[in-house]
Coordinates of C-alpha atoms in Angstrom, one line a residue:
Chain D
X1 CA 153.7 52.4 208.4
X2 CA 150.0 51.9 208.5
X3 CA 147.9 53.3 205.7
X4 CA 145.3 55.5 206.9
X5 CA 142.6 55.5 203.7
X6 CA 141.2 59.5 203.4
X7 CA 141.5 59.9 200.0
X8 CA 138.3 61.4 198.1
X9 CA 137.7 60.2 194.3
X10 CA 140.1 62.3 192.6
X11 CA 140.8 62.7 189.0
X12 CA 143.9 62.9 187.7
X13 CA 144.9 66.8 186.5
X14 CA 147.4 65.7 183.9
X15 CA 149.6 62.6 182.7
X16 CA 153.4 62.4 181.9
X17 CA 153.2 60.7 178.7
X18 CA 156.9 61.0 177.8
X19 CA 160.3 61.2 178.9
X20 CA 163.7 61.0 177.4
X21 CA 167.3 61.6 179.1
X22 CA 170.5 62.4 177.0
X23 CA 173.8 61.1 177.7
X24 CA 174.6 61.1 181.4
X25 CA 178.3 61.8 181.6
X26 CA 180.9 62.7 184.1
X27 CA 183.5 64.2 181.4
X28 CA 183.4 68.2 180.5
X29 CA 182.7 68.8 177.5
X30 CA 179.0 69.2 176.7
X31 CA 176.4 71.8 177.0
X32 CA 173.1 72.4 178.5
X33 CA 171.6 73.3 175.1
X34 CA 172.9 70.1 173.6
X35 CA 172.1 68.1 176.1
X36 CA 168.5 69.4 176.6
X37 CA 168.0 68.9 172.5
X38 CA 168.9 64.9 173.1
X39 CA 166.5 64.5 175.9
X40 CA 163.5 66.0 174.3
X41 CA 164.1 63.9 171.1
X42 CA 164.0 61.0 173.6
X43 CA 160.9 62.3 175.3
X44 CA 159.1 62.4 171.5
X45 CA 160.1 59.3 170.4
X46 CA 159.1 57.8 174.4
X47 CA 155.9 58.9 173.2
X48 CA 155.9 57.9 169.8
X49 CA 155.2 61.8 169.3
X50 CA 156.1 64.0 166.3
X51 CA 157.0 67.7 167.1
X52 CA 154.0 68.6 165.7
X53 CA 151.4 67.6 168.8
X54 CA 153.8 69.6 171.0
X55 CA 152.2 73.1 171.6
X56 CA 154.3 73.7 175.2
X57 CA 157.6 74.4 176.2
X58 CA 159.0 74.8 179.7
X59 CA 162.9 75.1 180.3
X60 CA 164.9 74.7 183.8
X61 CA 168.3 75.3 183.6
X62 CA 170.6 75.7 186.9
X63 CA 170.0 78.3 188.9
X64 CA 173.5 79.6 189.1
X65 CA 173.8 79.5 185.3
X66 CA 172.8 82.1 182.6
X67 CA 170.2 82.3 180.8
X68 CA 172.3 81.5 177.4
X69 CA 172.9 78.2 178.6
X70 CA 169.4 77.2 177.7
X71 CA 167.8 79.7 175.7
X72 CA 164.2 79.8 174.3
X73 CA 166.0 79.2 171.0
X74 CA 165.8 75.4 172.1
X75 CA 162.4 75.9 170.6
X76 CA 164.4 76.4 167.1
X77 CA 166.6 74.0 167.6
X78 CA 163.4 71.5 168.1
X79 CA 162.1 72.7 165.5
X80 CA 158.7 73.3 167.1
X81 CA 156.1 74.8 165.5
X82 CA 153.2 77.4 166.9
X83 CA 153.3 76.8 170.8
X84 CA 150.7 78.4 173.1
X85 CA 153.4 77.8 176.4
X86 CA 156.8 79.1 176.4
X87 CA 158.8 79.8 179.3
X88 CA 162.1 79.1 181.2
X89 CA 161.4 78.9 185.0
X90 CA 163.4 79.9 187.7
X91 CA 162.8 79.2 191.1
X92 CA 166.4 77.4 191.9
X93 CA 166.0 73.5 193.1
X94 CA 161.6 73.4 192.7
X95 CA 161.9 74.4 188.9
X96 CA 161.5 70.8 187.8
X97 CA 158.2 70.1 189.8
X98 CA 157.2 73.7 189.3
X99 CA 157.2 73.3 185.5
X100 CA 155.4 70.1 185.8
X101 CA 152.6 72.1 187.7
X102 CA 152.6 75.0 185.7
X103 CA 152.1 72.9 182.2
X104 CA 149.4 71.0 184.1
X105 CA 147.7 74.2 185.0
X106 CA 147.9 75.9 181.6
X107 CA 146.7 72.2 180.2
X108 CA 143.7 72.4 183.1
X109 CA 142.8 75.7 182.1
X110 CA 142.8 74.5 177.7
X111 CA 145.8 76.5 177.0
X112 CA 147.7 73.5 175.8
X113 CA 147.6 69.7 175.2
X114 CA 151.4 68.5 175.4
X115 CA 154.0 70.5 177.0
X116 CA 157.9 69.5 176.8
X117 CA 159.3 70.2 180.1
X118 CA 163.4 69.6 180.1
X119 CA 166.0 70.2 182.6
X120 CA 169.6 70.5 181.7
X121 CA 173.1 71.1 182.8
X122 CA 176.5 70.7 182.2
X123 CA 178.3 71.3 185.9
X124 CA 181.5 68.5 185.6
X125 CA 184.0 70.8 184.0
X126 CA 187.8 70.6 184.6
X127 CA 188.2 72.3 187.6
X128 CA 185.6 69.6 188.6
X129 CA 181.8 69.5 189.9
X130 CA 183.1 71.2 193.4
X131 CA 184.2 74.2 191.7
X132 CA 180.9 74.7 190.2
X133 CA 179.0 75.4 193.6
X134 CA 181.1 77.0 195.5
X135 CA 179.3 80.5 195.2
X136 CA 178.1 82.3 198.3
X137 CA 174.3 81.1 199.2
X138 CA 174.4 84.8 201.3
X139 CA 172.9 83.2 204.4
X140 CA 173.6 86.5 206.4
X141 CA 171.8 89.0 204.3
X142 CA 174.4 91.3 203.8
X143 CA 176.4 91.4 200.5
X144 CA 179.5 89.9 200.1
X145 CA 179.3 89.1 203.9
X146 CA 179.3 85.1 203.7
X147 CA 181.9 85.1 200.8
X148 CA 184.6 87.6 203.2
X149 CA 184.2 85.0 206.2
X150 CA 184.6 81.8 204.1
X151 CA 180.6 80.5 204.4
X152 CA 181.2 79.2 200.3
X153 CA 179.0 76.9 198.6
X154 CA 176.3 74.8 199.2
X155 CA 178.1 72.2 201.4
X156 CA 179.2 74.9 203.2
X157 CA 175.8 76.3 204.3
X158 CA 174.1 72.6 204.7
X159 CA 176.6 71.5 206.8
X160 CA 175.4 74.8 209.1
X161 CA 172.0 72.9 209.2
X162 CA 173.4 69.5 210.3
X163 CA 175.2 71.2 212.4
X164 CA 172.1 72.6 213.7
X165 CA 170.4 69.4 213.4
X166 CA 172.6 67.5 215.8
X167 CA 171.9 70.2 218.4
X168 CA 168.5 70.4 218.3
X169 CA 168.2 66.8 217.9
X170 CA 170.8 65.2 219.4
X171 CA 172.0 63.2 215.9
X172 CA 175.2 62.5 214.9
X173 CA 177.5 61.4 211.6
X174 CA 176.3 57.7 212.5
X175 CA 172.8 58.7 211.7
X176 CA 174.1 60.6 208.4
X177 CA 175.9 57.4 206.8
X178 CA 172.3 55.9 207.5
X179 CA 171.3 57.9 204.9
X180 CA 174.2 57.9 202.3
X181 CA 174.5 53.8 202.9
X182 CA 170.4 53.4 202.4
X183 CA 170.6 55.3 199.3
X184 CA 173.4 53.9 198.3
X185 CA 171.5 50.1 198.9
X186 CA 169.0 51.6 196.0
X187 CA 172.0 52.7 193.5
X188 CA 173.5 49.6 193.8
X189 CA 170.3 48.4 192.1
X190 CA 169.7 50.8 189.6
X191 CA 172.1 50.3 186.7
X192 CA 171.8 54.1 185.5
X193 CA 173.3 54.8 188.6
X194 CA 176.8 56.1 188.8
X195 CA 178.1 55.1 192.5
X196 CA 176.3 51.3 192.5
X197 CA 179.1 49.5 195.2
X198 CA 177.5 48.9 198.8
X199 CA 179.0 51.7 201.1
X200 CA 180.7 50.3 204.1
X201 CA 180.7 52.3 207.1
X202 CA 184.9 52.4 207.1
X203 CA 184.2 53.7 203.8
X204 CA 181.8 56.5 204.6
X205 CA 183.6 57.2 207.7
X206 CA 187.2 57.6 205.8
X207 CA 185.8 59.5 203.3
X208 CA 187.1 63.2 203.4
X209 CA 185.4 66.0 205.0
X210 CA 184.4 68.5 202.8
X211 CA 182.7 71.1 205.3
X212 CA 182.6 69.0 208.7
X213 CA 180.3 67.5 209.5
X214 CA 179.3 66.6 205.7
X215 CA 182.3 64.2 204.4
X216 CA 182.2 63.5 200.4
X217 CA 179.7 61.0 201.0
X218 CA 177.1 63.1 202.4
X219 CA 177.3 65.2 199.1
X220 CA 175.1 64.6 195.6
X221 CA 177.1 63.2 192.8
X222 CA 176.7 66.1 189.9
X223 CA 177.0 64.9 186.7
X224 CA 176.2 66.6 183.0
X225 CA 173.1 65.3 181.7
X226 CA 169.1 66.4 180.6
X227 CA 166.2 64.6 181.2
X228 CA 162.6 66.0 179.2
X229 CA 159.6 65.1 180.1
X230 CA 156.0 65.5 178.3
X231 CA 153.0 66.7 180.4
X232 CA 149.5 65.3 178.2
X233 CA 146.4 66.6 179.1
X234 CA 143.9 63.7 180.2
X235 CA 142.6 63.5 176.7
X236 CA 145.9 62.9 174.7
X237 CA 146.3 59.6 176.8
X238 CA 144.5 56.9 175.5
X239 CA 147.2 56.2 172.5
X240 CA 150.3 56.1 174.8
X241 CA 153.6 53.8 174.1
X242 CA 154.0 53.6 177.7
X243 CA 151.8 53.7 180.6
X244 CA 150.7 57.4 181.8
X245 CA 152.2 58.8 185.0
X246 CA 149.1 60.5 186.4
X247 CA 149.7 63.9 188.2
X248 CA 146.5 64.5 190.9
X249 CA 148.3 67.3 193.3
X250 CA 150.7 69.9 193.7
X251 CA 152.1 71.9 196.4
X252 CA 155.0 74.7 196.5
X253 CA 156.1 76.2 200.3
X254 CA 158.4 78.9 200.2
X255 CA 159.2 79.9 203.6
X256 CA 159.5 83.2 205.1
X257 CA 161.7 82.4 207.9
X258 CA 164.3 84.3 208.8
X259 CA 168.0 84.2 210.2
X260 CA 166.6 86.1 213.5
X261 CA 165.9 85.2 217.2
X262 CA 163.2 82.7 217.8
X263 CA 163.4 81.3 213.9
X264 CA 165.3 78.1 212.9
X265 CA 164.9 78.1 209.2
X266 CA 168.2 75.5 209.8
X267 CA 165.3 72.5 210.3
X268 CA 162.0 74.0 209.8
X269 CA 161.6 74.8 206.1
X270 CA 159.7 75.4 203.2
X271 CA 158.7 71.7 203.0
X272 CA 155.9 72.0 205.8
X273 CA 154.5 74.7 204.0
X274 CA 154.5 72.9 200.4
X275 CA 153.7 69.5 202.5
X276 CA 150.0 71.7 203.8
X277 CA 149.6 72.6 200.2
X278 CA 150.0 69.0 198.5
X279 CA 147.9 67.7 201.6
X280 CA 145.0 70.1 201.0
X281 CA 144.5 69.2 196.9
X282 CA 144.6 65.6 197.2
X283 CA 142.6 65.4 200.7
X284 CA 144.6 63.2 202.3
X285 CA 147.5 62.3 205.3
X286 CA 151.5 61.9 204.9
X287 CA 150.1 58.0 205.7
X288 CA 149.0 57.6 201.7
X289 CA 152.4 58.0 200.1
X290 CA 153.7 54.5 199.1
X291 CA 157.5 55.7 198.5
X292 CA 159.2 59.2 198.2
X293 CA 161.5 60.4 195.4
X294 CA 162.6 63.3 197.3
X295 CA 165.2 66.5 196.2
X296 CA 167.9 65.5 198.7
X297 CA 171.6 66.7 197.6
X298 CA 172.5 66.1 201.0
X299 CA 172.3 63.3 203.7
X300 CA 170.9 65.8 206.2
X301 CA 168.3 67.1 203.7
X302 CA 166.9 63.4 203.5
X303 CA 165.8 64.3 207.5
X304 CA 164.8 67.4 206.6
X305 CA 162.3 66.3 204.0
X306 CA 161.3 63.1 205.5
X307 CA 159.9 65.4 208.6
X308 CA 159.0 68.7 207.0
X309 CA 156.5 66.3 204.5
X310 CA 155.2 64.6 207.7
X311 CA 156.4 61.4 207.1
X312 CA 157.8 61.4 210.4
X313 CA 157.6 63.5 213.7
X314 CA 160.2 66.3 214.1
X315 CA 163.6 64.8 215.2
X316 CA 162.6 61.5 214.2
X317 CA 164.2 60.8 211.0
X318 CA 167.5 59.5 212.1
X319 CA 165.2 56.5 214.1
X320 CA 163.6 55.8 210.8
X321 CA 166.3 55.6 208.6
X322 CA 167.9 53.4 210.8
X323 CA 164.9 51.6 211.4
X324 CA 165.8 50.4 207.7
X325 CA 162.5 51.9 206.0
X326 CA 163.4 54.1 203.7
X327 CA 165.9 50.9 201.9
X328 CA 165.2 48.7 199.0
X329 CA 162.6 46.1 200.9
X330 CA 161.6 48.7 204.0
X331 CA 158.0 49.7 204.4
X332 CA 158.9 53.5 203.0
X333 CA 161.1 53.4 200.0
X334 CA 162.9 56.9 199.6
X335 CA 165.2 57.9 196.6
X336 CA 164.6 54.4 194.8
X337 CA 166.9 55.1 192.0
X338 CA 169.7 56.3 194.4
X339 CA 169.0 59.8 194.7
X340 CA 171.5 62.4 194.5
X341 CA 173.6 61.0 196.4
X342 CA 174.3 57.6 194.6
X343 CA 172.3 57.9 191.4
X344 CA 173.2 61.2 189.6
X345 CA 172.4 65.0 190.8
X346 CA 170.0 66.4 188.1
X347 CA 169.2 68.9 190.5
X348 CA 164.9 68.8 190.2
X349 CA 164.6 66.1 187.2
X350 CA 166.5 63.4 189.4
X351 CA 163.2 62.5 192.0
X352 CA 161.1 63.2 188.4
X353 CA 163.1 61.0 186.3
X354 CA 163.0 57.9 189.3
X355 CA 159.2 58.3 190.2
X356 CA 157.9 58.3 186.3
X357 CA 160.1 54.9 186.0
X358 CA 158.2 53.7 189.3
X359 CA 154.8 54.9 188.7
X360 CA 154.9 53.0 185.2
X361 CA 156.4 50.0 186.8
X362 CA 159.5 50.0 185.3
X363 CA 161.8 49.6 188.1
X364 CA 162.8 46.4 187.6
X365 CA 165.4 45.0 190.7
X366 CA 164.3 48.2 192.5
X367 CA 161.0 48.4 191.6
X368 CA 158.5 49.2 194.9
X369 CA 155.9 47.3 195.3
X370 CA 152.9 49.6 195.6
X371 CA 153.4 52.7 193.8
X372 CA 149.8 53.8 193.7
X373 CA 151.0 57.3 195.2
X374 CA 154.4 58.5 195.1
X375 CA 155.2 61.5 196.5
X376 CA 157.7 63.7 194.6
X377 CA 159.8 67.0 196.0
X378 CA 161.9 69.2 194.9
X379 CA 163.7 72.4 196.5
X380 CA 166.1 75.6 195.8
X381 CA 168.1 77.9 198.1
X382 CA 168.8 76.5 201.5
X383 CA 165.3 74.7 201.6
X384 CA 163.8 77.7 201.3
X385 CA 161.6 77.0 198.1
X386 CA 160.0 74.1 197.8
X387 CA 157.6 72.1 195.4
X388 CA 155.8 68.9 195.6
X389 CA 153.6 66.8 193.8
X390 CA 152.5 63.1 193.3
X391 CA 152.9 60.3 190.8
X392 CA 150.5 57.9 190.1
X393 CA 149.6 54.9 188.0
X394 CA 145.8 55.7 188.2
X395 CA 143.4 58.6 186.9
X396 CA 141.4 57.8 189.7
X397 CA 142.4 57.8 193.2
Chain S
X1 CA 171.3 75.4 194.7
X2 CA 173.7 78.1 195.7
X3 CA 173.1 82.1 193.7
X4 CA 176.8 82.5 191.8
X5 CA 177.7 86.0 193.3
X6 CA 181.3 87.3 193.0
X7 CA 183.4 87.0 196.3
X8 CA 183.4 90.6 198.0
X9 CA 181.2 92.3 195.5
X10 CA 178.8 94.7 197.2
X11 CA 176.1 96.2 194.9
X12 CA 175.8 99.2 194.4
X13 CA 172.1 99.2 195.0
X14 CA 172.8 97.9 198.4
X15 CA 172.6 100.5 200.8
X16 CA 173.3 98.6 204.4
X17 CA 176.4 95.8 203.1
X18 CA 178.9 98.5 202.7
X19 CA 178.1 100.8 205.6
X20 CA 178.0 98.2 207.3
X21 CA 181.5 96.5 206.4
X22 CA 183.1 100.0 207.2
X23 CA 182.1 100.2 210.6
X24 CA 182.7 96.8 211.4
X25 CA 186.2 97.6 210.2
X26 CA 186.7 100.8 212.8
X27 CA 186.0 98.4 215.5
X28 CA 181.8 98.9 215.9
X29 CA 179.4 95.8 215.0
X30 CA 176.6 96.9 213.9
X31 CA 172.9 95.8 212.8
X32 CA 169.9 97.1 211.1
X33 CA 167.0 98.3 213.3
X34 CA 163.1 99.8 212.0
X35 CA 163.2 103.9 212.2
X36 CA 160.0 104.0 213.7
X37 CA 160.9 101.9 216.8
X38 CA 159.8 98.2 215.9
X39 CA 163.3 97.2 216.9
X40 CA 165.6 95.2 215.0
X41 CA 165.3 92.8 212.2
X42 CA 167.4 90.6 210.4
X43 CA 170.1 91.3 208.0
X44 CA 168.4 90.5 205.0
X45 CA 165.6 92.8 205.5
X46 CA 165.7 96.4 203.9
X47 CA 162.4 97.5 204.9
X48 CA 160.9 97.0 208.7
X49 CA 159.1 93.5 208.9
X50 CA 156.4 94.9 211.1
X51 CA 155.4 98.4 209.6
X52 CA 157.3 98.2 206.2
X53 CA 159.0 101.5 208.0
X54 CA 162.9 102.5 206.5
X55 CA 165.5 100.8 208.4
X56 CA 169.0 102.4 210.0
X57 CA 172.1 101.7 211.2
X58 CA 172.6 100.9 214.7
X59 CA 175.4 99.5 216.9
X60 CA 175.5 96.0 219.1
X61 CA 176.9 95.0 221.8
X62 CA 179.1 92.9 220.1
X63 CA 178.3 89.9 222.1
X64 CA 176.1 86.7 221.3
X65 CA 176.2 83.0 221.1
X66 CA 177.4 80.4 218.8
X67 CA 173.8 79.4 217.0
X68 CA 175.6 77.1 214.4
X69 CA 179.0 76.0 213.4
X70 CA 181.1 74.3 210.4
X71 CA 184.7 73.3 210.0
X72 CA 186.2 74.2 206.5
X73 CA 188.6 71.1 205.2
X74 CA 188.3 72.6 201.4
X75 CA 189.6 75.5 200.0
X76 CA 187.2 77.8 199.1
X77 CA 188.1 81.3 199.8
X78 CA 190.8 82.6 198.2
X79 CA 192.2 84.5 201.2
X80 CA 191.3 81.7 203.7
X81 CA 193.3 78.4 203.9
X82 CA 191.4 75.3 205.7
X83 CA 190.6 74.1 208.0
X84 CA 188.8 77.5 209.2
X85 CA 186.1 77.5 211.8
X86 CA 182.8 79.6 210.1
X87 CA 180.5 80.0 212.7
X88 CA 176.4 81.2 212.7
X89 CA 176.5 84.0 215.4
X90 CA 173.3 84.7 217.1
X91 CA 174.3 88.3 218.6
X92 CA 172.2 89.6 222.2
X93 CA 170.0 92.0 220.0
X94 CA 168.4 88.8 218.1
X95 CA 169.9 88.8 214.6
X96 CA 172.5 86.7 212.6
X97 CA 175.4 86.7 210.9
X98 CA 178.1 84.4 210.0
X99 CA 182.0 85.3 210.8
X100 CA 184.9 83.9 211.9
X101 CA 186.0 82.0 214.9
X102 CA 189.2 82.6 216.3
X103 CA 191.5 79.6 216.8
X104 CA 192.0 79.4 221.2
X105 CA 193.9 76.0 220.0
X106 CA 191.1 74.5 222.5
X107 CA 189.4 72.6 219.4
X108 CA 186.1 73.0 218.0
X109 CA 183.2 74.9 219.4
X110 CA 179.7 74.0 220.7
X111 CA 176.7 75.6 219.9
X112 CA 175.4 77.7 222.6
X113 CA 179.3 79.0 223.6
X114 CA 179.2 82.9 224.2
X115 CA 181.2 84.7 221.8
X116 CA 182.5 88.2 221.3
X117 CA 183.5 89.8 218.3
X118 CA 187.0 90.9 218.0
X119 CA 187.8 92.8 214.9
X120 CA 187.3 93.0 211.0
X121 CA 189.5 93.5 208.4
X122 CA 189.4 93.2 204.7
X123 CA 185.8 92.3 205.0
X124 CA 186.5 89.0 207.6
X125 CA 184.7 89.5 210.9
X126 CA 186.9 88.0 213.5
X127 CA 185.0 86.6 216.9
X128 CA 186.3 84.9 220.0
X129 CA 185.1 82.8 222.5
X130 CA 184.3 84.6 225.6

């Protein structure tokens, strides 16, 4: 992909001077609160920060959790002192990004310095991950509706968009193991990841079907785990432990489409809209991102982000994933860590976690080699809500 | 990610979901339309897109086309045992729902095939293909 050079001198908004993850585990057994407590300790200690410097707190828990789960006691259990942030933010999938944005704002506008921003959650119990989404996503509208007529969980109402997708499109399950097997490429170097062996096509394609056409393999890999991060204002960098990630723009889209004649909120979604916004603040093209960590639970979701951020024309995301870009050595790395599918599924913190490691050039086997802008996404509902924003090793761009 | 609500619960503060169920189950497919003749929206909507007008109750045709489509291989639904076809209908007046595809033992359905819908009982909306 060519590099088209339009960006403007741009300073940096905000930093991520710390992260910490707890235990990532597959077994039931612990909670969101706990796990949340171990990943901010982490973040601190990243940082080489004491509680005291924190004066923010932003919580994410899953959106189809209650709000006990991760309560604004964490704060207690912390042991934080005054803050001038607290909140918990819902907006499903684009809470991780969104609280990133909303400390840098507050930090923008002098309302804090360091703000603790974790995720958490604890899905893998013993009637298994599966279990734990299979609520109605109430595509139709109507109450109840979806649930009477069998349209449960999330697989469910994606595999209505691949559906969709191949229609429109003309793709097929080929183009979807081009996906799973790319992303799967990146786990298999990332030793944090939990599905690391190369997936062979007999493997993808024997793999069960959960809702045709996604099979187990085209589904994200939930496990129970918290990653924290620390958003610094520009001033609280200079005596950083590790290299700042430096945050430049944001974008949320949250699209109004609707399930009505003449709409196809199936593969138009609230990425273009998000994609306009992030565009806008940095001044720039879908050419200047050097890799993508990108909220993708699902192999058709990687098509769906690829072209609602631009990165490619409608309809043409099955020809570059094939094309072999998006894998470990291609010209557009996507999902470096493994993404949902092969890494882990911490819902918004996963694309985080992965582009903080790459922007401070910590990949290691996987490492890209130009990481001056990453672009990072996250989304909720049906992609619906979105929220974007992007990583960099530089204050100035 | 997915909202956790109950299977089959219809809020109360929901004025359309029931109503709407009801008729479906005496045989008449309904859809919401503006009062002040905007014509008819979505399902989700409870106020008129256009003019923010009240919507009512009105009947389809019943008839429409198969706008998406997915094969259930996992049980999900209590009452339902896979595989189940759930289709995305796209019904003549413009708006969608989701429901059930009647098995014609002729395999699975396209997109675009003409439906029709059949019946509804215990909250399951049964179509055919034409």
């Amino acid at each position: 992909m060519s590099k088209v050079n339009t960006v403007r001198k741009r300073v940096a908004k905000a930093a991520i001077t710390g992260m910490g993850q707890s235990t990532f585990s597959r077994e039931p057994g612990s909670s969101p609160r706990a796990l949340a407590l171990q990943a901010c300790i982490a973040a601190l200690a990243d940082r080489s920060a004491t509680v005291d410097m924190i004066d923010g707190l932003l919580l994410n828990r899953s959106p189809i959790e209650p709000s006990e789960v991760l309560p604004l006691h964490l704060k207690r259990d912390l042991g934080l002192g005054d803050l001038s942030l607290l909140a918990s933010i819902e907006a499903e999938g684009s809470s991780a990004v969104q609280m990133i944005q909303y400390a840098t704002l507050v930090i923008e506008a002098g309302g804090a310095s360091n703000v603790l921003c974790v995720f958490a959650d604890a899905p893998v119990r013993r009637a298994g991950a599966g279990k734990t989404y299979s609520g109605s996503m109430d595509l139709t509208g109507l109450s109840g509706w979806d649930a009477c007529n069998g349209l449960l969980g999330s697989v469910g109402a994606f595999a209505m968009s691949a559906q969709r997708y191949f229609h429109v499109y003309g793709a097929d399950s080929r183009d979807l193991y081009a996906v799973a097997a790319a992303e799967r490429a990146w786990g298999s170097l990332n030793e944090k990841a939990f599905l690391r062996d190369p997936l062979e096509e007999d493997a993808y394609f024997n793999s069960r079907w959960i809702v045709e056409p996604l099979r187990l393999f085209d589904c994200a890999y939930p496990i129970n785990g918290a990653i924290a991060v620390i958003v610094s204002s520009l001033d609280e960098v200079d005596n950083c432990p590790k290299p700042p990630a430096y945050l430049h723009a944001f974008g949320q889209g949250h699209s109004g489409a609707r399930h009505f004649a003449g709409h196809d909120p199936e593969t138009q979604t609230g990425a273009e809209i998000a994609s306009a916004k992030l565009l806008e603040a940095i001044g720039g093209t879908p050419a200047l991102f050097d890799y993508c960590e990108l909220y993708s639970p699902f192999t058709i979701t990687s098509f769906l982000a690829l072209e609602g951020y631009g990165l490619c024309l409608p309809g043409e995301a099955p020809d570059l994933v094939n094309s072999g870009a998006t894998k470990p050595g291609g010209a557009l790395p996507v999902n470096t860590g493994g993404g949902h599918l092969s890494s882990y599924y911490l819902q918004g913190m996963t694309p985080v976690h992965e582009a903080v490691i790459q922007a401070r050039g910590e990949g290691g086997a996987r490492q890209v080699p130009k990481n001056d802008i990453g672009l990072v996404t996250g989304f909720g509902g049906r992609m619906e809500y979105h929220s974007a924003m992007t990583i960099s090793p530089h204050r100035e761009l | 990610m997915p909202r956790d609500e109950s299977a089959n619960s219809i809020a109360d503060d929901d004025p359309f979901s029931g109503k709407i169920r009801q008729l479906a189950e005496t045989g008449l497919l309904c859809c919401l339309q503006c009062s002040n003749s905007c014509g008819i929206v979505d399902y989700a909507a409870r106020i008129c897109p256009k003019c923010a007008g009240p919507l009512e109750i009105v009947e389809t045709k019943g008839a429409g086309e198969i706008y998406s489509f997915v094969v259930y291989h996992t049980k999900y639904a209590p009452e339902l045992d896979p595989p189940y076809t759930t289709i995305f209908v796209e019904l003549e007046e413009g708006c969608r729902l989701s429901a059930l595809l009647e098995d014609n033992g002729s395999g699975p359905p396209s997109i675009g095939d003409p439906v029709k819908f059949q019946r509804s009982q215990n909250g399951k909306i049964w179509f055919s293909l034409n």
